[in-house]
Short mmCIF file of C-alpha atoms and ligand atoms in Angstrom, two decimals:
data_model
loop_
_atom_site.label_atom_id
_atom_site.label_comp_id
_atom_site.label_asym_id
_atom_site.label_seq_id
_atom_site.Cartn_x
_atom_site.Cartn_y
_atom_site.Cartn_z
CA MET A 229 22.20 -7.51 -44.03
CA LYS A 230 20.72 -10.95 -42.91
CA PHE A 231 21.63 -12.78 -39.16
CA SER A 232 22.25 -15.46 -41.12
CA SER A 233 25.72 -14.14 -42.85
CA LEU A 234 26.85 -14.12 -39.39
CA PRO A 235 28.43 -17.29 -37.48
CA LEU A 236 25.71 -17.86 -35.61
CA SER A 237 23.80 -21.07 -33.82
CA LYS A 238 20.72 -22.64 -36.16
CA GLU A 239 18.99 -22.30 -33.06
CA MET A 240 19.99 -18.54 -32.41
CA LEU A 241 18.80 -18.48 -36.42
CA HIS A 242 15.99 -19.67 -36.13
CA ASN A 243 14.56 -18.09 -32.88
CA LEU A 244 15.65 -14.28 -34.17
CA GLY A 245 13.49 -15.38 -37.17
CA GLU A 246 10.59 -16.36 -34.73
CA ILE A 247 11.17 -13.25 -33.09
CA GLY A 248 11.04 -11.17 -36.36
CA TYR A 249 14.16 -9.70 -36.55
CA LYS A 250 15.20 -10.96 -40.74
CA GLU A 251 18.04 -7.71 -41.08
CA MET A 252 20.48 -6.98 -39.01
CA THR A 253 19.84 -2.59 -37.68
CA ALA A 254 22.81 -0.64 -38.61
CA VAL A 255 24.68 -1.28 -35.58
CA GLN A 256 24.42 -4.76 -35.20
CA GLU A 257 26.06 -4.50 -38.99
CA GLN A 258 28.92 -2.58 -37.83
CA SER A 259 29.15 -4.32 -33.82
CA LEU A 260 28.35 -7.87 -34.50
CA PRO A 261 31.26 -9.43 -36.60
CA PHE A 262 33.67 -8.06 -33.99
CA ILE A 263 31.72 -9.05 -30.92
CA LEU A 264 31.52 -12.33 -31.87
CA ASP A 265 35.03 -12.52 -32.75
CA GLY A 266 36.12 -11.43 -29.31
CA LYS A 267 36.98 -8.01 -29.58
CA ASP A 268 36.36 -4.89 -27.32
CA VAL A 269 33.83 -2.57 -29.25
CA ILE A 270 32.58 0.62 -28.20
CA ALA A 271 29.31 1.61 -30.19
CA GLU A 272 27.65 4.78 -30.22
CA ALA A 273 23.65 4.48 -31.27
CA LYS A 274 21.04 6.55 -30.03
CA THR A 275 18.29 5.16 -28.61
CA GLY A 276 15.69 2.38 -30.36
CA SER A 277 18.79 1.07 -32.31
CA GLY A 278 18.53 -2.37 -31.56
CA LYS A 279 22.08 -2.24 -28.96
CA THR A 280 20.19 -5.07 -26.60
CA ALA A 281 20.89 -7.63 -29.41
CA ALA A 282 23.91 -6.37 -31.03
CA PHE A 283 25.43 -7.20 -27.42
CA GLY A 284 22.72 -10.03 -26.57
CA ILE A 285 23.53 -12.22 -29.06
CA GLY A 286 27.10 -11.92 -28.56
CA LEU A 287 26.82 -12.80 -25.06
CA LEU A 288 24.53 -15.71 -25.90
CA SER A 289 26.85 -16.89 -28.27
CA LYS A 290 30.03 -18.08 -26.10
CA LEU A 291 27.93 -18.75 -23.58
CA LYS A 292 28.66 -22.39 -21.65
CA VAL A 293 25.56 -23.28 -20.78
CA LYS A 294 26.93 -25.87 -18.66
CA LYS A 295 29.06 -24.27 -16.81
CA PHE A 296 26.89 -22.53 -14.35
CA ARG A 297 28.82 -19.94 -13.51
CA VAL A 298 28.41 -15.69 -14.12
CA GLN A 299 29.39 -15.85 -17.51
CA SER A 300 28.75 -12.02 -18.64
CA LEU A 301 27.65 -9.00 -16.62
CA VAL A 302 25.80 -6.14 -18.11
CA LEU A 303 25.98 -2.75 -16.43
CA CYS A 304 22.68 -0.74 -16.49
CA PRO A 305 22.42 3.12 -15.53
CA THR A 306 18.55 2.59 -14.19
CA ARG A 307 16.34 -0.31 -13.15
CA GLU A 308 13.92 0.06 -16.16
CA LEU A 309 16.64 -0.35 -18.43
CA ALA A 310 18.01 -3.57 -16.77
CA ASP A 311 14.58 -5.11 -17.15
CA GLN A 312 14.37 -4.38 -20.48
CA VAL A 313 17.54 -5.33 -20.89
CA ALA A 314 17.37 -8.76 -19.02
CA LYS A 315 13.69 -9.15 -21.06
CA GLU A 316 14.62 -9.19 -24.23
CA LEU A 317 18.03 -11.22 -23.11
CA ARG A 318 15.38 -13.89 -22.35
CA LEU A 319 14.23 -13.21 -25.92
CA LEU A 320 17.01 -14.11 -27.76
CA ALA A 321 18.12 -16.79 -25.51
CA ARG A 322 14.07 -18.62 -25.73
CA ALA A 323 16.36 -21.27 -28.41
CA THR A 324 19.14 -22.29 -25.14
CA HIS A 325 17.65 -24.40 -22.84
CA ASN A 326 18.44 -23.54 -19.06
CA VAL A 327 20.25 -20.21 -19.76
CA LYS A 328 19.31 -18.17 -16.27
CA VAL A 329 19.56 -14.27 -16.31
CA LEU A 330 19.55 -11.75 -12.75
CA THR A 331 18.54 -8.99 -12.23
CA LEU A 332 20.35 -6.98 -9.32
CA CYS A 333 19.17 -3.65 -9.06
CA GLY A 334 18.98 -1.04 -6.30
CA GLY A 335 15.65 0.07 -4.93
CA SER A 336 14.81 -3.43 -4.68
CA ALA A 337 14.96 -5.94 -1.57
CA PHE A 338 18.38 -7.20 -1.10
CA GLY A 339 17.36 -10.55 0.78
CA PRO A 340 15.50 -12.51 -2.72
CA GLN A 341 18.71 -11.25 -4.48
CA LEU A 342 19.94 -13.63 -2.26
CA GLY A 343 18.28 -16.55 -2.47
CA SER A 344 18.21 -15.95 -6.47
CA LEU A 345 22.37 -15.45 -6.73
CA GLU A 346 22.14 -18.66 -4.85
CA HIS A 347 20.59 -20.52 -7.15
CA GLY A 348 23.44 -19.16 -9.24
CA ALA A 349 23.16 -17.80 -12.76
CA HIS A 350 24.73 -16.93 -16.11
CA ILE A 351 24.18 -13.77 -16.90
CA ILE A 352 23.80 -10.43 -14.84
CA VAL A 353 21.76 -7.72 -15.56
CA GLY A 354 22.05 -5.33 -13.01
CA THR A 355 22.80 -1.87 -11.64
CA PRO A 356 26.72 -0.65 -10.67
CA GLY A 357 25.37 0.04 -7.05
CA ARG A 358 23.43 -2.92 -6.45
CA ILE A 359 25.94 -5.00 -8.29
CA LEU A 360 29.17 -4.02 -6.25
CA LYS A 361 27.26 -4.45 -2.45
CA HIS A 362 26.88 -7.88 -4.07
CA LEU A 363 30.27 -8.08 -4.54
CA LYS A 364 31.71 -6.73 -1.43
CA LYS A 365 29.17 -8.88 0.39
CA GLU A 366 31.28 -12.14 -1.79
CA THR A 367 27.52 -12.99 -2.97
CA LEU A 368 28.25 -12.37 -6.61
CA SER A 369 31.08 -13.59 -8.02
CA LEU A 370 32.67 -12.33 -11.12
CA GLU A 371 35.70 -15.32 -11.59
CA ASP A 372 34.34 -16.80 -14.19
CA LEU A 373 33.51 -13.60 -16.14
CA GLU A 374 34.08 -13.14 -20.03
CA ILE A 375 31.93 -10.46 -20.88
CA LEU A 376 31.49 -7.18 -19.53
CA VAL A 377 28.99 -4.75 -21.20
CA LEU A 378 28.38 -1.10 -20.32
CA ASP A 379 25.08 -0.14 -21.74
CA GLU A 380 24.39 3.45 -22.29
CA ALA A 381 27.62 4.33 -20.26
CA ASP A 382 27.14 7.87 -21.48
CA ARG A 383 24.06 7.97 -18.51
CA MET A 384 25.59 6.29 -16.21
CA LEU A 385 28.21 8.49 -16.27
CA ASP A 386 25.74 10.96 -15.61
CA MET A 387 24.10 9.52 -13.14
CA GLY A 388 27.79 9.51 -11.31
CA PHE A 389 28.14 6.28 -11.30
CA LYS A 390 31.91 6.22 -12.60
CA GLU A 391 33.26 5.67 -8.93
CA GLU A 392 31.16 2.38 -8.81
CA ILE A 393 32.19 1.03 -11.98
CA ASP A 394 35.49 1.21 -11.68
CA GLU A 395 35.13 -0.56 -8.49
CA VAL A 396 33.76 -3.16 -10.37
CA LEU A 397 36.55 -3.39 -12.77
CA LEU A 398 38.26 -4.43 -9.60
CA PHE A 399 36.60 -7.66 -8.99
CA CYS A 400 36.62 -8.56 -12.55
CA LYS A 401 40.48 -10.29 -14.36
CA LYS A 402 41.73 -8.54 -15.98
CA ARG A 403 40.99 -10.40 -19.66
CA LYS A 404 38.14 -10.48 -20.62
CA GLN A 405 35.88 -8.81 -23.02
CA THR A 406 34.38 -5.16 -22.61
CA LEU A 407 31.65 -3.77 -24.50
CA LEU A 408 30.64 -0.22 -24.60
CA PHE A 409 27.67 1.63 -25.52
CA SER A 410 26.58 4.78 -25.44
CA ALA A 411 24.28 7.12 -27.49
CA THR A 412 26.97 9.97 -26.92
CA TYR A 413 30.94 10.01 -27.53
CA THR A 414 31.68 12.28 -25.25
CA ASP A 415 35.57 13.17 -24.05
CA GLU A 416 34.73 11.16 -21.06
CA ILE A 417 33.21 8.44 -22.97
CA MET A 418 36.76 8.18 -24.82
CA GLN A 419 38.61 8.31 -21.48
CA VAL A 420 36.38 5.11 -19.92
CA SER A 421 37.41 3.20 -23.10
CA LYS A 422 40.78 3.77 -22.88
CA THR A 423 41.09 2.81 -19.69
CA LEU A 424 38.81 -0.25 -19.85
CA GLN A 425 39.03 -1.11 -23.34
CA HIS A 426 41.50 -3.20 -25.37
CA GLU A 427 42.20 -1.75 -28.99
CA ALA A 428 38.45 -1.10 -28.72
CA VAL A 429 36.89 -1.24 -32.46
CA SER A 430 34.86 2.07 -33.00
CA VAL A 431 31.39 1.90 -33.90
CA LYS A 432 29.26 5.14 -35.05
CA THR A 433 25.70 4.40 -36.86
CA VAL A 434 24.53 8.09 -36.17
CA SER A 435 24.95 9.42 -39.18
CA THR A 436 24.39 6.68 -41.15
CA GLU A 437 20.99 5.81 -39.92
CA LYS A 438 17.85 6.75 -41.61
CA ARG A 439 16.43 9.63 -39.81
CA ASN A 440 13.37 9.46 -38.01
CA ASN A 441 10.55 10.71 -39.96
CA ILE A 442 9.44 13.84 -37.48
CA ILE A 443 7.41 17.09 -38.23
CA GLU A 444 9.66 19.40 -35.30
CA ARG A 445 7.65 22.33 -34.02
CA PHE A 446 8.33 25.50 -32.00
CA TYR A 447 6.21 27.56 -30.11
CA GLU A 448 6.85 30.95 -28.44
CA SER A 449 5.79 30.96 -24.52
CA SER A 450 5.41 32.66 -21.53
CA ASP A 451 5.41 30.69 -18.11
CA ALA A 452 1.97 31.33 -17.46
CA LYS A 453 0.88 30.08 -20.96
CA LYS A 454 2.59 27.12 -21.15
CA LEU A 455 -0.44 24.69 -19.91
CA GLU A 456 -2.43 26.32 -22.02
CA ILE A 457 -0.72 25.71 -25.22
CA LEU A 458 0.47 22.24 -24.47
CA ILE A 459 -3.47 21.70 -24.36
CA ASN A 460 -4.05 23.36 -27.44
CA ILE A 461 -1.53 21.19 -28.97
CA PHE A 462 -3.32 18.25 -27.63
CA SER A 463 -6.59 18.86 -28.97
CA ASN A 464 -5.54 20.32 -31.97
CA PHE A 465 -3.48 16.78 -33.23
CA LYS A 466 -4.89 14.29 -30.87
CA PRO A 467 -2.26 12.20 -30.28
CA GLN A 468 -2.52 8.60 -29.18
CA ASN A 469 0.25 8.76 -26.46
CA VAL A 470 2.78 11.25 -25.53
CA ILE A 471 5.82 11.59 -23.46
CA VAL A 472 6.00 15.94 -22.28
CA PHE A 473 9.57 16.37 -21.29
CA THR A 474 10.37 19.05 -18.19
CA ASN A 475 13.56 19.71 -16.60
CA THR A 476 12.97 19.46 -12.75
CA LYS A 477 11.10 16.73 -10.86
CA ILE A 478 8.88 19.85 -9.69
CA GLN A 479 7.71 20.21 -12.53
CA ALA A 480 6.91 16.86 -13.64
CA LYS A 481 4.64 16.56 -10.79
CA GLU A 482 2.96 20.13 -10.86
CA LEU A 483 2.31 19.53 -14.50
CA ALA A 484 0.93 16.15 -13.82
CA GLU A 485 -1.23 17.19 -11.67
CA ASN A 486 -2.37 20.24 -13.93
CA LEU A 487 -3.33 18.42 -16.58
CA GLN A 488 -5.22 15.91 -14.43
CA LYS A 489 -7.35 19.15 -13.20
CA GLN A 490 -8.11 19.69 -16.96
CA LYS A 491 -9.36 16.22 -17.37
CA ILE A 492 -6.43 15.47 -19.35
CA ASP A 493 -5.28 11.80 -18.11
CA ALA A 494 -1.48 12.54 -17.12
CA LEU A 495 0.87 10.54 -14.54
CA ALA A 496 3.99 11.98 -13.81
CA ILE A 497 7.53 10.03 -13.42
CA HIS A 498 10.49 11.05 -12.09
CA GLY A 499 13.60 10.44 -9.66
CA GLU A 500 11.78 10.62 -6.54
CA LEU A 501 9.06 7.84 -6.69
CA GLU A 502 9.18 4.78 -4.81
CA GLN A 503 10.51 1.91 -7.01
CA TYR A 504 6.58 0.16 -7.51
CA GLU A 505 5.57 3.72 -7.79
CA ARG A 506 7.64 3.93 -10.82
CA ASN A 507 6.54 0.33 -11.95
CA ASP A 508 2.57 1.44 -12.15
CA VAL A 509 3.83 4.30 -13.73
CA LEU A 510 5.19 2.36 -16.92
CA VAL A 511 2.62 -0.19 -16.87
CA GLN A 512 -0.24 2.14 -16.69
CA PHE A 513 1.65 4.53 -19.64
CA SER A 514 2.86 1.23 -21.77
CA ASN A 515 -0.53 -0.67 -21.58
CA LYS A 516 -2.97 2.44 -22.51
CA SER A 517 -4.37 3.25 -19.41
CA CYS A 518 -2.85 6.61 -19.91
CA PRO A 519 -2.18 8.61 -22.38
CA ILE A 520 0.43 11.07 -21.61
CA LEU A 521 3.54 10.57 -19.48
CA VAL A 522 5.17 13.66 -18.16
CA ALA A 523 8.97 12.55 -17.21
CA THR A 524 12.35 14.36 -16.30
CA ASP A 525 15.03 13.08 -18.40
CA VAL A 526 16.71 10.67 -16.14
CA ALA A 527 13.39 9.07 -14.98
CA ALA A 528 13.08 8.28 -19.33
CA ARG A 529 16.02 7.29 -20.32
CA GLY A 530 16.04 4.06 -22.24
CA LEU A 531 12.31 3.54 -22.43
CA ASP A 532 11.47 1.37 -25.13
CA ILE A 533 7.95 2.80 -25.70
CA LYS A 534 7.09 1.48 -29.24
CA GLU A 535 5.06 3.82 -31.12
CA LEU A 536 5.17 7.41 -29.39
CA SER A 537 2.76 9.84 -31.55
CA MET A 538 4.23 13.24 -30.00
CA VAL A 539 6.95 14.51 -27.40
CA VAL A 540 6.47 17.49 -25.61
CA ASN A 541 9.32 19.45 -24.63
CA TYR A 542 8.06 21.54 -22.13
CA ASP A 543 11.01 22.88 -20.88
CA LEU A 544 14.14 23.73 -23.30
CA PRO A 545 16.94 21.68 -22.57
CA HIS A 546 19.82 22.81 -21.47
CA GLN A 547 21.53 20.96 -24.10
CA THR A 548 20.82 20.50 -28.03
CA GLU A 549 22.29 16.80 -27.27
CA THR A 550 19.11 16.54 -24.58
CA TYR A 551 16.62 17.52 -27.51
CA THR A 552 17.93 14.74 -29.97
CA HIS A 553 17.78 12.27 -27.17
CA ARG A 554 14.44 13.37 -26.13
CA ILE A 555 12.59 14.21 -29.80
CA GLY A 556 14.27 10.29 -31.47
CA ARG A 557 11.47 8.67 -29.31
CA THR A 558 8.89 9.15 -31.65
CA GLY A 559 8.52 8.58 -35.40
CA ARG A 560 10.07 5.28 -35.08
CA ALA A 561 9.02 1.80 -37.01
CA GLY A 562 8.45 4.19 -39.87
CA LYS A 563 5.40 6.06 -38.63
CA ASP A 564 5.78 9.94 -38.52
CA GLY A 565 6.16 11.30 -35.44
CA LEU A 566 5.37 15.01 -33.71
CA ALA A 567 7.73 17.15 -31.56
CA PHE A 568 6.83 20.20 -30.25
CA THR A 569 9.16 22.73 -28.35
CA LEU A 570 8.53 25.70 -26.10
CA PHE A 571 10.59 28.02 -25.67
CA SER A 572 10.21 31.27 -23.32
CA SER A 573 11.37 34.70 -24.17
CA TYR A 574 13.97 35.12 -22.24
CA GLU A 575 15.30 31.68 -23.94
CA ILE A 576 15.26 33.34 -27.96
CA GLU A 577 19.25 32.98 -27.40
CA ASN A 578 19.26 29.58 -26.99
CA ILE A 579 16.80 29.28 -29.14
CA GLU A 580 19.26 30.16 -32.01
CA GLU A 581 20.62 27.34 -32.59
CA TYR A 582 17.42 24.93 -32.95
CA LYS A 583 16.95 27.42 -35.96
CA ASP A 584 17.45 25.71 -39.31
CA GLU A 585 14.90 24.79 -42.29
CA THR A 586 13.72 22.27 -41.21
CA ARG A 587 12.07 23.27 -38.03
CA LEU A 588 8.90 24.76 -38.21
CA PHE A 589 8.73 28.07 -35.32
CA GLU A 590 4.87 28.89 -35.59
CA ASP A 591 2.62 31.22 -34.06
CA ALA A 592 0.99 29.75 -30.35
CA LEU A 593 -2.16 31.86 -31.08
CA ASP A 594 -2.95 29.40 -34.47
CA LEU A 595 -3.65 26.87 -32.49
CA LYS A 596 -7.11 26.65 -31.92
CA ARG A 597 -9.23 26.50 -29.06
CA VAL A 598 -11.44 23.26 -29.01
CA ASN A 599 -13.52 23.46 -26.12
CA GLY A 600 -14.41 20.56 -23.40
CA PHE A 601 -11.29 18.58 -24.38
CA GLU A 602 -10.87 16.07 -22.52
CA MET A 603 -7.76 12.99 -22.62
CA LYS A 604 -8.83 9.82 -21.61
CA PRO A 605 -7.61 6.36 -21.86
CA GLN A 606 -8.23 3.57 -23.85
CA TYR A 607 -7.87 0.61 -21.02
CA ILE A 608 -7.39 0.72 -17.46
CA THR A 609 -5.00 -1.40 -15.33
CA LEU A 610 -6.00 -3.70 -12.69
CA VAL A 611 -3.37 -4.96 -11.11
CA ILE A 612 -4.07 -9.20 -9.39
CA GLU A 613 -1.63 -10.26 -6.70
CA GLY A 614 -0.42 -12.78 -8.01
CA GLY A 615 2.74 -13.28 -11.06
CA LYS A 616 5.34 -15.39 -11.62
CA LYS A 617 6.58 -17.35 -8.19
CA ASP A 618 3.00 -18.17 -8.38
CA LYS A 619 2.93 -19.10 -12.02
CA VAL A 620 0.30 -16.96 -13.51
CA ARG A 621 0.44 -17.05 -16.53
CA ALA A 622 -0.83 -14.16 -19.48
CA GLY A 623 -2.96 -17.24 -20.35
CA ASP A 624 -4.61 -18.34 -16.98
CA ILE A 625 -5.61 -14.13 -17.21
CA LEU A 626 -6.46 -14.26 -20.21
CA GLY A 627 -8.53 -17.70 -19.68
CA ALA A 628 -10.37 -16.17 -16.12
CA LEU A 629 -11.55 -13.42 -17.80
CA THR A 630 -12.86 -14.49 -21.12
CA GLY A 631 -14.14 -18.02 -19.69
CA ASP A 632 -15.61 -17.55 -16.80
CA ALA A 633 -16.10 -13.94 -16.44
CA GLY A 634 -17.31 -13.98 -19.44
CA LEU A 635 -14.94 -10.87 -21.21
CA LYS A 636 -14.51 -11.07 -25.05
CA GLY A 637 -10.57 -11.31 -25.92
CA SER A 638 -10.95 -7.56 -27.83
CA SER A 639 -11.74 -5.82 -24.74
CA ILE A 640 -8.70 -6.94 -23.40
CA GLY A 641 -5.10 -5.38 -23.87
CA LYS A 642 -1.62 -5.65 -22.73
CA ILE A 643 -0.71 -8.35 -19.70
CA ASP A 644 2.71 -7.73 -18.45
CA ILE A 645 3.52 -10.61 -15.51
CA TYR A 646 6.04 -9.44 -12.97
CA GLU A 647 6.71 -11.45 -9.90
CA ARG A 648 4.46 -10.79 -7.57
CA GLN A 649 1.70 -8.66 -9.65
CA SER A 650 0.75 -9.28 -12.59
CA TYR A 651 -0.98 -6.37 -14.40
CA VAL A 652 -3.88 -6.27 -16.98
CA ALA A 653 -5.58 -3.69 -19.39
CA ILE A 654 -9.10 -3.47 -19.39
CA GLU A 655 -11.24 -1.47 -21.92
CA SER A 656 -12.37 1.35 -19.48
CA LYS A 657 -15.76 0.76 -19.94
CA LEU A 658 -15.77 -2.73 -18.79
CA ILE A 659 -13.39 -2.30 -15.69
CA ASP A 660 -16.00 -2.78 -13.17
CA GLU A 661 -17.23 -5.60 -14.56
CA ALA A 662 -13.92 -7.71 -15.21
CA HIS A 663 -12.69 -6.23 -11.79
CA GLU A 664 -15.85 -7.96 -9.65
CA LYS A 665 -15.93 -11.05 -12.04
CA LEU A 666 -11.53 -11.53 -11.30
CA ASN A 667 -12.56 -11.09 -7.72
CA ARG A 668 -15.09 -13.80 -7.55
CA GLY A 669 -13.88 -16.05 -9.45
CA LYS A 670 -10.34 -17.54 -9.42
CA ILE A 671 -7.05 -17.59 -11.66
CA LYS A 672 -5.38 -20.89 -12.00
CA ASN A 673 -7.77 -22.56 -9.15
CA LYS A 674 -6.41 -20.14 -6.61
CA LYS A 675 -7.75 -16.67 -4.99
CA PHE A 676 -6.02 -13.98 -5.95
CA SER A 677 -6.66 -10.12 -4.62
CA VAL A 678 -7.02 -7.51 -7.58
CA TRP A 679 -7.46 -4.27 -7.59
CA VAL A 680 -7.93 -1.23 -9.86
CA LEU A 681 -4.90 0.66 -10.55
P1 ADP B 267 18.55 0.85 -27.91
O1 ADP B 267 19.14 0.10 -27.42
O2 ADP B 267 19.25 0.44 -28.88
O3 ADP B 267 17.89 1.59 -27.89
P2 ADP B 267 17.09 -1.50 -28.33
O4 ADP B 267 18.31 -2.82 -28.32
O5 ADP B 267 16.19 -1.65 -26.92
O6 ADP B 267 17.23 -0.37 -28.69
O7 ADP B 267 16.38 -2.07 -29.39
C1 ADP B 267 14.98 -1.43 -29.91
C2 ADP B 267 14.29 -2.38 -30.62
O8 ADP B 267 14.12 -2.41 -31.94
C3 ADP B 267 13.34 -3.71 -29.55
O9 ADP B 267 11.99 -3.13 -29.46
C4 ADP B 267 13.52 -4.21 -30.10
O10 ADP B 267 13.24 -5.67 -29.71
C5 ADP B 267 13.65 -4.37 -31.47
N1 ADP B 267 14.75 -4.68 -32.60
C6 ADP B 267 16.08 -5.20 -31.90
N2 ADP B 267 17.19 -5.29 -33.23
C7 ADP B 267 16.17 -5.98 -34.02
C8 ADP B 267 16.14 -6.34 -35.81
N3 ADP B 267 17.01 -7.03 -35.94
N4 ADP B 267 15.21 -6.52 -36.30
C9 ADP B 267 13.89 -6.14 -35.83
N5 ADP B 267 13.53 -5.03 -34.57
C10 ADP B 267 15.13 -4.95 -33.37
MG1 MG B 268 19.25 0.20 -24.89
#
């Protein structure tokens, strides 16, 4: 169904067209009519199904821009997710002038958030702990809140945010619209819905959605052989980009190091990294400066990496739900995906529940050995110590590199601009040249320090 079948403003419809959203996704089609009608909604839909736009279009349609007060709050489990939601909301809000979206997350300095809050905002996106801190310090008021969104509610419960969420609710008025999004429907989620929501409309899209086209392969392996099998998988199937899941942070760290020793470029993301380190890793993975991300489930939740060619379960997940989540990240956007799972002989019993006719159980010995196999990234990332605060835009960086520095536009990859820093992906073989030229030259007539990540 088209968005134009909904009672949306001309500007919103036009903007959706510009962004390239033509048809609604299943979750949008089923939830938006109710959301726009002011109903409470609980929606279950898998990762990548367009939940953000479902609530985003809803809260933007309700927004009174002239009233410069916080009217919507989106609670998310992690900072990465909050950043992604805020990004999507800003994209959706392009058509409306002066909509202010602010993120408030733990792991960032408190001080600058105070400054931003003093300037006011319409929509706040953040993690429950930090939002609560601001509420208690009275640096944030939810007196005018109209819509509360719990995004990835199941994950927030998993991460132990239940208490904080309950406390945040004490600061909101009773009459408001509450939207709850979750990838799974558990009893606990239903319980939360019962306490927070009023006559909630329930939307389930999981069974009606087209199944991703994923080829699932399983290999039995001893712990000692796992690394070798993993590398053989890479050398046989030559993925562009891979997320390898481990069950613990220590394993994630060790595996990334072991891969690097074998000239397979990999970075780990796990709960022990500082916020800026996580960001550096995510930027490098998403801009193709690192082909392999080794991750724990918590760290990888909600990452929206388009076109992931392979997912590997280096460890068998403890629950089949986790398995479904993990592999759901590949085979999106109509492309075929590859999912590999390694399991140990002592997990033979657990593997029984995975057995069905669509899944292939193969012998790891059949994977050919390829001598001298390496995985190197297509790009290398340069960091520029200037960002939005310095009014640096992607065009300025592109201009500095292609203009004065004389690089071809085609050798420059993704550019990400953050508050105080920017990242630009440069074709690996040109990295030194680009680095040197940016160091010597100027961006927007200013000198910025530049370094290779
Ligand atoms: P979820 O929160 O359900 O995991 P997201 O909201 O992050 O999924 O959306 C996944 C991707 O789909 C995003 O890149 C988003 O821009 C895109 N998307 C959302 N709605 C549409 C639509 N109607 N048409 C095309 N792409 C869409
Ligand atoms: Mg989401």
